[in-house]
Amino acid sequence: MVVVVGVLSLASLGLVARAFDLQVVRKQFYQNQGDARFLREVPIAVSRGTIFDRNGEPLAVSTPVMSIWANPAEVLENEDRIPQLAKAIGADASDIKQYLMQRSEREFVYLRRQMSPDAAQTVLSLGIPGINGQREFRRFYPSGEVTAHILGFTNIDDHGQEGLELAFDDWLAGKPGAKRVIRDRMGHVVEDVEQVRAPQPGKNLTLSIDRRIQFLAYNELKNTLEQSQADSGSMVILDVPTGEVLAMVNLPTYNPNAVRGSKPDQRRNRAMTDVVEPGSTVKPIVMAAALSSGKYTPTGPMVDTGNGHFYYMTHDIRDTHAYGLLSPTGVIQKSSNIGAAKIAMTLDTGLMYDTYRAFGFGNSTNSGFPGEASGYLKVGRDWRPLEKAIMAYGYGLNVTPLQLANAYATIGDGGMMHSPSFVKSAESESKQIIAPEIARKLVEMLESTTQPGGTAAPYAWIANYAVAGKTGTAHKATAGGYSKNNYSAAFAGLVPASNPRLAAVVVVDNPRKGSYYGGLVSAPVFAKVMDGALRLLDVPPDNIGRWYVGGPLQGNNGLVGSKPPDAPVVDDAPVEEATP
């Protein structure tokens, strides 16, 4: 009995000693070991900020989704459940098995990302060991392809990849939180221990874009491209007093909700990344330099454009008609290449270069949009005489549609240039680049283009509103010169002309069916979109009760603001060769 009691006493003493060792002496070691097996730090997903248009309409929203992930070792221990898993997530069982075997040393691998919560719950309800769900968010774009080039898109991890999603990624993304949880051997969370880091949801962003005007521009540009069988097109609309971008449309486009099926060419924001030779739309900038020089006024001195051909240094500069003597306003109205070239030849090269530069040519607009092109403008001191003449009617330099629209908005705002902005009410840099009185004269000169005999009449007319604008038709540059059959048709304008509120540029690339002139292809798009935009923005009419056939008429007669069927149409002349 003594022996038995002694043995039991020693055993009890040993158990007490062992318990003391485990629970006191080496408590922290075993606690850490236990935590390593059952305590996990898991992320707390945060919603990306919503993008709104200027009127509060959502353009990009985040919706909750679930991603299915697996612990490969645990799943492979229950290999017989893999076919059931594969059916639930819509995959091949053999592919899943091979995928898990290749990653068997890991504890976490994704099997299916961004499933709908209901579909993910169906998978989890199968109770397959090693299969778990993780809450995430997925981006959705209600306007689809209409706003695709402005917004861009996010990747599978909800980070911006293009467009404003990329430009404002830090603002929109927020910061995921983190918490410690206890999981059982099946990987299920059984207890939340503590919050390690509080989640910071993404901030919302209100754009300057007006979704209504964006839809108008998209529909009209799409219709024109289909009718003319053009390769591509762009339209930019700016708010003149602020420089805010109200609409920016490009075609072809893509669906940002299904990016995988699109091509890189469809995802390019051509209004920001592509450059064009502006053709005759640049002539008002030449006139700005001419008026600033003090040598010219809108009415004189007269410029002799002759019989429509002007041979300068063996180069034939041509007009569509023999216009003879033209005032500077007449040069704009008839879009005379000869007149623009002769005026430019009388100007100081430094003044002309500085004017082009001041209007933003050759520089980024500082809009903050990713991938924005700066265009090209040769340094003035390197201009040769013939290059100077050619630049007067829009060849030998490259601009983006946004740069051109911003130049016209500057004219419309009394010579005050604003940095274009995609954010509503954002502070932007502004600077006076030409005198207000010169800007007013330029608007009046541009208004003559849409009046009888002008290159944009009658297709740029808007009922009850005066329009100031300029057409442009340019041969496209090719290897070794300029194409004889491929054109860029453009129109740039301001409305209402008496107090400009909107500036817009329409560029249609290579129209192949019907006309290729800017006044016939692009001007109608401008008129239709601006007609709707002015009414949506409640801009008061400034041209009530007038329409033109050889001159303004007062009165209604049921034809106020309508388009006379027999009004003359004249457009600017594209030249076959624009460089020496």
XYZ file of C-alpha atoms in Angstrom:
580
model
C 0.000 0.000 0.000
C 2.859 2.346 0.878
C 4.465 1.673 -2.503
C 1.205 2.290 -4.347
C 0.563 5.525 -2.475
C 4.116 6.634 -3.115
C 3.887 5.950 -6.833
C 0.562 7.797 -7.106
C 1.975 10.710 -5.130
C 5.012 10.951 -7.373
C 2.758 10.758 -10.465
C 0.511 13.513 -9.112
C 3.538 15.638 -8.290
C 4.820 15.117 -11.823
C 1.481 16.168 -13.300
C 1.431 19.307 -11.171
C 4.985 20.121 -12.197
C 4.132 19.587 -15.858
C 1.020 21.716 -15.566
C 3.058 24.483 -13.928
C 5.629 24.257 -16.724
C 2.968 24.474 -19.445
C 0.756 27.127 -17.897
C 3.293 29.338 -16.190
C 6.878 28.752 -17.280
C 6.274 28.259 -21.025
C 2.804 29.745 -21.278
C 3.679 32.400 -23.894
C 5.390 29.869 -26.164
C 2.388 27.574 -26.285
C -0.003 30.508 -26.546
C 1.873 31.698 -29.619
C 1.810 28.206 -31.069
C -1.924 27.989 -30.563
C -2.503 31.425 -32.020
C -0.435 30.504 -35.056
C -2.830 27.645 -35.737
C -6.151 29.262 -34.915
C -5.638 33.065 -34.758
C -5.629 34.810 -38.111
C -5.483 38.403 -39.287
C -8.032 38.899 -42.052
C -8.701 42.005 -44.171
C -11.865 44.050 -43.874
C -12.923 44.958 -47.401
C -13.928 48.559 -48.100
C -16.144 49.933 -50.816
C -14.555 52.082 -53.509
C -15.956 55.604 -53.664
C -18.851 56.286 -56.016
C -18.308 58.512 -59.052
C -21.180 60.916 -59.777
C -21.884 63.247 -62.664
C -22.371 66.947 -61.954
C -26.077 66.405 -61.222
C -25.564 63.547 -58.755
C -26.248 60.688 -61.160
C -24.016 57.656 -60.426
C -21.471 56.839 -63.130
C -19.438 54.208 -61.251
C -20.592 52.244 -58.203
C -19.209 49.338 -56.183
C -21.389 46.308 -55.437
C -20.615 43.585 -52.821
C -19.451 40.218 -54.150
C -17.840 37.075 -52.720
C -14.674 35.297 -53.733
C -14.196 31.581 -53.062
C -10.795 30.518 -51.758
C -9.335 27.212 -50.633
C -6.721 25.614 -48.407
C -5.293 23.142 -50.977
C -4.122 20.540 -48.443
C -7.511 20.315 -46.746
C -9.415 20.096 -50.016
C -7.108 17.392 -51.372
C -7.715 15.363 -48.207
C -11.350 15.241 -49.338
C -10.622 14.595 -52.990
C -13.975 12.922 -53.535
C -15.713 16.294 -52.989
C -13.815 18.052 -55.789
C -16.353 17.131 -58.568
C -19.125 18.618 -56.435
C -17.030 21.764 -55.917
C -16.226 22.043 -59.615
C -19.898 21.870 -60.578
C -20.803 24.575 -58.074
C -18.225 27.094 -59.332
C -18.548 26.145 -63.007
C -15.111 24.642 -63.554
C -13.564 21.347 -64.581
C -12.817 18.932 -61.718
C -9.508 17.738 -63.147
C -8.342 21.329 -63.652
C -9.176 22.195 -60.047
C -7.362 19.125 -58.732
C -4.256 19.900 -60.762
C -4.393 23.563 -59.708
C -4.580 22.617 -56.012
C -1.839 19.998 -56.264
C 0.545 22.527 -57.801
C -0.107 24.827 -54.830
C -0.429 22.246 -52.067
C 2.207 23.959 -49.913
C 0.089 27.101 -49.641
C -2.722 27.778 -47.214
C -4.647 30.258 -49.396
C -5.509 30.197 -53.105
C -8.414 31.781 -54.965
C -10.731 29.437 -56.861
C -13.283 31.950 -58.161
C -13.260 35.722 -57.856
C -16.176 38.089 -57.547
C -19.157 35.753 -57.533
C -22.594 37.024 -56.679
C -23.320 36.592 -52.942
C -26.106 34.078 -53.653
C -23.940 31.931 -55.924
C -21.048 32.026 -53.445
C -23.334 31.029 -50.585
C -24.464 28.018 -52.609
C -20.823 26.894 -52.830
C -20.172 27.456 -49.126
C -23.347 25.618 -48.119
C -21.837 22.405 -49.524
C -19.620 22.308 -46.427
C -16.536 21.109 -48.276
C -13.511 21.179 -45.937
C -10.960 23.832 -46.859
C -13.413 25.964 -48.900
C -14.081 29.485 -47.628
C -15.498 32.811 -48.814
C -14.135 36.339 -48.707
C -16.190 39.509 -49.076
C -15.059 41.903 -51.823
C -16.456 44.659 -54.050
C -16.836 44.867 -57.801
C -17.083 48.019 -59.924
C -20.167 48.597 -62.070
C -20.684 51.313 -64.675
C -24.370 52.130 -65.306
C -23.670 54.178 -68.472
C -21.523 51.434 -69.994
C -19.728 52.394 -73.191
C -21.067 55.979 -73.199
C -18.693 57.124 -70.441
C -16.079 54.384 -70.815
C -13.190 56.557 -72.012
C -13.659 59.136 -69.275
C -14.037 56.754 -66.345
C -11.725 53.928 -67.415
C -12.037 50.754 -65.347
C -10.609 48.837 -62.382
C -8.853 45.472 -62.245
C -9.877 42.334 -60.345
C -8.449 43.828 -57.144
C -10.503 47.028 -57.605
C -7.566 49.287 -58.462
C -7.954 51.878 -61.241
C -6.302 50.950 -64.525
C -7.281 53.719 -66.943
C -9.110 57.017 -67.102
C -10.279 58.844 -64.006
C -10.382 55.552 -62.087
C -6.600 55.572 -62.405
C -6.097 59.326 -61.980
C -8.066 59.379 -58.702
C -7.274 55.857 -57.518
C -5.888 56.957 -54.139
C -8.937 59.128 -53.499
C -11.476 56.486 -54.545
C -9.843 53.313 -53.223
C -9.866 53.927 -49.494
C -7.829 51.697 -47.149
C -8.913 48.171 -46.172
C -9.100 47.427 -42.471
C -7.860 44.329 -40.623
C -9.072 42.211 -37.705
C -7.894 39.178 -35.785
C -10.214 36.192 -35.667
C -10.136 32.644 -34.297
C -10.793 29.922 -36.827
C -11.581 26.286 -36.171
C -9.838 23.429 -37.920
C -12.294 23.748 -40.805
C -11.235 27.348 -41.365
C -14.519 28.832 -40.169
C -14.406 31.986 -38.078
C -15.690 31.217 -34.585
C -14.764 34.463 -32.832
C -13.645 38.024 -33.618
C -10.781 38.838 -31.279
C -9.930 42.458 -32.019
C -9.810 45.095 -34.726
C -6.252 45.709 -35.810
C -6.912 48.566 -38.236
C -10.145 50.439 -38.855
C -11.356 50.392 -42.492
C -11.427 53.696 -44.383
C -13.998 53.581 -47.208
C -13.124 55.318 -50.469
C -14.223 58.914 -50.968
C -16.871 59.846 -53.500
C -15.995 61.914 -56.560
C -18.301 64.349 -58.354
C -17.293 64.993 -61.951
C -17.962 67.972 -64.183
C -19.511 65.601 -66.722
C -23.212 66.027 -67.488
C -24.535 62.555 -68.264
C -27.407 63.954 -70.331
C -25.090 65.894 -72.633
C -22.725 62.928 -72.743
C -25.540 60.729 -74.077
C -26.504 63.361 -76.654
C -22.936 63.607 -77.936
C -22.507 59.838 -78.003
C -25.692 59.203 -79.990
C -25.098 61.922 -82.580
C -21.459 61.016 -83.107
C -22.361 57.348 -83.428
C -25.033 58.094 -86.028
C -22.624 60.244 -88.039
C -19.874 57.625 -88.001
C -22.320 54.971 -89.198
C -23.663 57.183 -91.985
C -20.254 58.371 -93.172
C -18.520 55.011 -92.570
C -15.738 56.844 -90.770
C -12.931 55.116 -88.896
C -13.336 56.984 -85.621
C -14.536 60.200 -84.064
C -14.290 62.410 -80.983
C -16.303 65.217 -79.439
C -15.341 67.460 -76.524
C -17.666 69.972 -74.837
C -16.342 72.537 -72.355
C -18.054 74.986 -70.044
C -16.567 78.279 -71.239
C -16.576 80.267 -67.934
C -14.914 77.489 -65.901
C -13.101 75.179 -68.308
C -14.984 72.169 -66.913
C -15.416 69.217 -69.271
C -19.151 68.660 -69.705
C -18.836 65.782 -72.170
C -16.114 63.800 -73.908
C -17.039 61.065 -76.350
C -14.910 58.761 -78.474
C -15.790 56.072 -80.994
C -15.135 53.206 -81.311
C -15.686 52.464 -77.643
C -15.995 49.468 -75.292
C -18.024 48.223 -72.338
C -16.096 48.785 -69.082
C -18.297 46.149 -67.407
C -16.762 43.534 -69.740
C -13.263 44.837 -70.474
C -11.858 41.405 -71.294
C -13.706 41.311 -74.625
C -12.397 44.701 -75.815
C -9.361 45.658 -77.880
C -6.714 48.253 -76.962
C -7.768 50.403 -79.917
C -11.290 50.635 -78.490
C -10.072 51.667 -75.036
C -8.030 54.660 -76.214
C -9.379 58.081 -75.261
C -8.721 59.678 -78.633
C -9.754 63.146 -77.495
C -6.798 63.089 -75.078
C -4.210 60.767 -76.592
C -4.596 61.183 -80.374
C -3.345 64.221 -82.255
C -4.585 65.671 -85.528
C -3.500 68.452 -87.816
C -6.226 71.013 -87.111
C -6.597 72.298 -90.640
C -8.620 75.497 -90.990
C -9.847 75.387 -87.383
C -6.510 76.996 -86.474
C -7.140 80.148 -88.553
C -8.745 82.083 -85.658
C -5.464 81.683 -83.758
C -3.626 83.288 -86.698
C -6.184 86.088 -86.630
C -5.574 86.522 -82.890
C -1.904 87.161 -83.677
C -2.844 89.464 -86.564
C -5.204 91.584 -84.451
C -2.668 91.667 -81.592
C 0.014 92.960 -83.949
C -1.996 96.107 -84.681
C -1.559 95.575 -88.427
C -5.068 94.221 -88.955
C -8.648 94.792 -87.922
C -11.642 92.568 -88.724
C -12.387 94.766 -91.742
C -8.941 95.462 -93.158
C -6.604 95.812 -94.744
C -7.910 93.682 -97.600
C -6.029 90.572 -98.662
C -5.802 89.626 -102.333
C -6.456 85.893 -102.682
C -6.378 86.123 -106.458
C -7.797 83.362 -108.605
C -7.620 80.670 -105.923
C -3.975 79.706 -106.546
C -0.979 81.248 -104.817
C 2.431 79.895 -105.736
C 4.868 80.434 -102.918
C 8.347 78.901 -103.081
C 7.135 76.398 -105.737
C 4.236 75.398 -103.509
C 0.642 75.849 -104.681
C -1.547 77.139 -101.868
C -5.153 76.797 -103.033
C -8.715 77.834 -102.221
C -11.886 76.164 -103.464
C -12.918 79.360 -105.290
C -11.416 82.555 -106.623
C -12.388 84.931 -103.801
C -10.326 87.921 -104.905
C -10.085 90.633 -102.256
C -11.087 89.511 -98.760
C -11.099 91.281 -95.414
C -9.668 89.341 -92.437
C -13.261 88.479 -91.519
C -13.805 87.300 -95.092
C -10.736 85.080 -94.808
C -12.365 83.381 -91.838
C -15.821 83.236 -93.401
C -14.600 81.714 -96.677
C -11.823 79.766 -94.964
C -9.256 81.047 -97.424
C -5.948 79.228 -97.168
C -4.336 81.884 -99.337
C -5.643 84.703 -97.166
C -4.470 83.053 -93.951
C -1.037 82.334 -95.413
C -0.562 85.898 -96.713
C -1.583 87.394 -93.370
C 0.811 85.070 -91.532
C 3.666 86.097 -93.828
C 3.289 89.707 -92.694
C 3.460 88.806 -88.999
C 6.528 88.530 -86.840
C 7.406 84.846 -86.476
C 7.985 85.224 -82.762
C 4.538 86.776 -82.278
C 2.821 84.024 -84.245
C 4.699 81.288 -82.384
C 4.019 82.864 -78.984
C 0.306 83.133 -79.838
C 0.094 79.476 -80.814
C 1.954 78.574 -77.644
C -0.235 80.795 -75.475
C -3.340 79.027 -76.768
C -1.873 75.770 -75.496
C -0.527 74.184 -78.658
C 2.503 72.013 -77.974
C 1.724 71.855 -74.244
C -0.370 69.586 -72.064
C -3.609 71.167 -70.863
C -2.806 70.024 -67.285
C -6.148 68.304 -67.024
C -4.573 65.513 -64.971
C -5.932 62.813 -67.269
C -3.554 59.832 -67.613
C -1.768 59.585 -70.935
C -2.717 63.040 -72.208
C -0.719 64.006 -75.294
C 0.997 67.392 -75.583
C 0.695 67.677 -79.334
C 3.496 69.110 -81.454
C 4.532 72.655 -82.282
C 7.913 73.302 -83.792
C 10.025 75.944 -82.052
C 9.390 79.286 -83.742
C 13.023 80.146 -84.413
C 13.250 77.031 -86.581
C 10.255 77.906 -88.777
C 11.090 78.265 -92.430
C 9.021 80.758 -94.470
C 6.984 78.063 -96.208
C 6.367 76.237 -92.911
C 5.065 79.486 -91.436
C 2.615 79.912 -94.322
C 1.443 76.305 -94.057
C 0.931 76.533 -90.289
C -1.462 79.417 -90.903
C -4.025 76.993 -92.303
C -3.398 74.151 -89.911
C -0.674 71.878 -91.227
C 2.747 71.220 -89.711
C 1.447 71.101 -86.119
C -0.543 68.579 -84.104
C -3.189 69.158 -81.454
C -5.573 67.010 -79.452
C -9.337 67.660 -79.676
C -9.217 68.817 -76.033
C -6.471 71.351 -76.784
C -8.477 72.728 -79.698
C -11.668 72.933 -77.637
C -9.784 74.734 -74.866
C -8.390 77.245 -77.362
C -11.907 78.096 -78.550
C -13.183 78.252 -74.966
C -10.425 80.784 -74.289
C -11.665 82.945 -77.159
C -15.211 82.610 -75.850
C -14.231 83.703 -72.322
C -12.683 86.969 -73.368
C -9.159 85.618 -73.767
C -9.073 83.971 -70.332
C -7.617 80.457 -70.509
C -8.660 77.868 -67.911
C -7.043 74.503 -67.322
C -9.669 71.900 -68.323
C -11.049 70.001 -65.354
C -13.016 66.781 -64.977
C -14.011 67.572 -61.380
C -16.992 69.778 -60.604
C -16.135 73.144 -59.027
C -12.441 72.280 -58.834
C -9.991 75.145 -58.636
C -8.055 75.491 -61.876
C -5.341 77.770 -63.144
C -6.502 80.711 -65.240
C -4.562 83.310 -67.180
C -5.337 86.106 -69.629
C -3.591 85.351 -72.915
C -5.162 87.886 -75.288
C -6.987 91.150 -74.698
C -10.758 90.835 -74.116
C -11.559 93.200 -77.003
C -9.553 91.027 -79.408
C -11.389 87.929 -78.176
C -14.744 89.650 -78.783
C -13.713 90.543 -82.327
C -12.650 86.946 -82.968
C -16.062 85.667 -81.858
C -17.753 88.095 -84.250
C -15.464 86.958 -87.071
C -16.234 83.319 -86.299
C -19.954 84.051 -86.338
C -19.636 85.040 -89.997
C -18.681 81.423 -90.773
C -22.179 80.247 -89.857
C -23.921 83.054 -91.761
C -24.809 82.971 -95.475
C -21.771 82.273 -97.602
C -19.840 80.870 -94.675
C -18.325 77.406 -94.708
C -20.572 76.165 -91.882
C -23.902 77.523 -93.149
C -26.492 76.207 -92.784
C -25.452 72.991 -91.071
C -24.098 74.575 -87.894
C -27.241 76.647 -87.291
C -29.145 76.205 -84.040
C -32.698 77.472 -83.772
C -32.832 80.792 -81.892
C -29.124 80.781 -81.018
C -26.244 82.567 -82.735
C -23.290 80.267 -83.468
C -19.615 81.166 -83.839
C -17.401 78.458 -85.258
C -14.923 77.263 -87.812
C -14.781 74.285 -90.124
C -11.640 72.337 -90.870
C -10.858 69.727 -93.517
C -7.357 68.300 -93.596
C -5.619 65.607 -95.567
C -4.226 62.926 -93.272
C -0.477 62.512 -93.088
C 0.954 59.245 -94.374
C 4.444 57.896 -94.913
C 6.135 60.156 -97.430
C 3.506 62.903 -97.557
C -0.248 63.302 -97.377
C -3.004 60.975 -98.490
C -5.170 62.196 -101.364
C -8.220 60.233 -100.259
C -8.147 60.205 -96.445
C -9.338 63.239 -94.545
C -9.983 64.545 -91.077
C -13.229 66.539 -90.866
C -13.541 68.944 -87.940
C -15.721 71.694 -86.564
C -14.992 73.903 -83.552
C -17.516 76.368 -82.222
C -19.001 78.530 -79.483
C -22.624 79.055 -78.424
C -24.395 81.334 -77.893
C -22.170 83.719 -79.811
C -23.349 86.836 -77.948
C -22.183 85.413 -74.600
C -20.482 82.031 -75.103
C -21.384 79.366 -72.561
C -20.286 76.206 -74.396
C -17.270 75.402 -76.558
C -17.180 72.181 -78.545
C -14.999 70.379 -81.054
C -16.066 67.512 -83.317
C -13.445 65.493 -85.198
C -14.438 62.722 -87.601
C -11.570 60.622 -88.881
C -11.583 59.460 -92.490
C -15.255 59.642 -93.553
C -15.576 57.375 -96.600
C -19.217 57.740 -97.624
C -20.682 61.012 -98.866
C -18.877 64.242 -98.091
C -15.637 64.587 -96.177
C -15.814 68.338 -95.487
C -15.914 69.542 -91.897
C -18.888 71.776 -92.662
C -20.945 68.863 -93.960
C -19.804 66.040 -91.676
C -18.893 67.527 -88.287
C -20.896 70.773 -88.164
C -24.288 68.961 -88.077
C -23.117 66.912 -85.080
C -22.141 70.129 -83.311
C -25.508 71.745 -84.069
C -27.642 68.818 -82.908
C -25.721 68.245 -79.682
C -25.490 71.937 -78.799
C -29.186 72.395 -79.540
C -30.014 69.860 -76.847
C -27.285 70.969 -74.437
C -28.332 74.632 -74.467
C -31.868 73.671 -73.558
C -30.793 71.205 -70.893
C -28.650 73.906 -69.285
C -31.440 76.482 -69.695
C -29.233 78.948 -71.591
C -31.346 81.905 -72.835
C -31.664 82.270 -76.643
C -29.846 85.187 -78.243
C -31.076 84.936 -81.842
C -34.866 84.700 -81.625
C -36.903 85.105 -84.774
C -34.048 85.080 -87.314
C -32.969 82.724 -90.036
C -30.735 83.275 -92.995
C -31.099 83.071 -96.752
C -28.866 85.777 -98.102
C -29.314 87.770 -94.900
C -31.157 87.951 -91.593
C -34.925 88.237 -91.683
C -37.161 89.277 -88.816
C -40.411 87.480 -88.076
C -41.719 83.975 -87.668
C -43.696 82.623 -90.609
C -43.232 79.114 -89.210
C -39.581 79.016 -90.228
C -37.834 80.548 -87.237
C -34.437 78.973 -86.839
C -35.117 76.335 -89.480
C -32.633 75.239 -92.112
C -33.424 76.681 -95.567
C -33.173 73.886 -98.127
C -31.524 76.022 -100.808
C -28.969 77.874 -98.678
C -25.519 77.940 -100.252
C -22.825 75.736 -98.764
C -19.126 76.427 -99.199
C -16.353 74.667 -97.309
C -12.652 75.148 -96.864
C -10.306 73.608 -99.371
C -8.123 70.695 -98.339
C -4.709 70.815 -99.925
C -3.108 67.757 -101.434
C 0.345 68.576 -100.162
C 0.832 70.620 -97.037
C 4.584 70.447 -96.542
C 7.514 71.387 -98.777
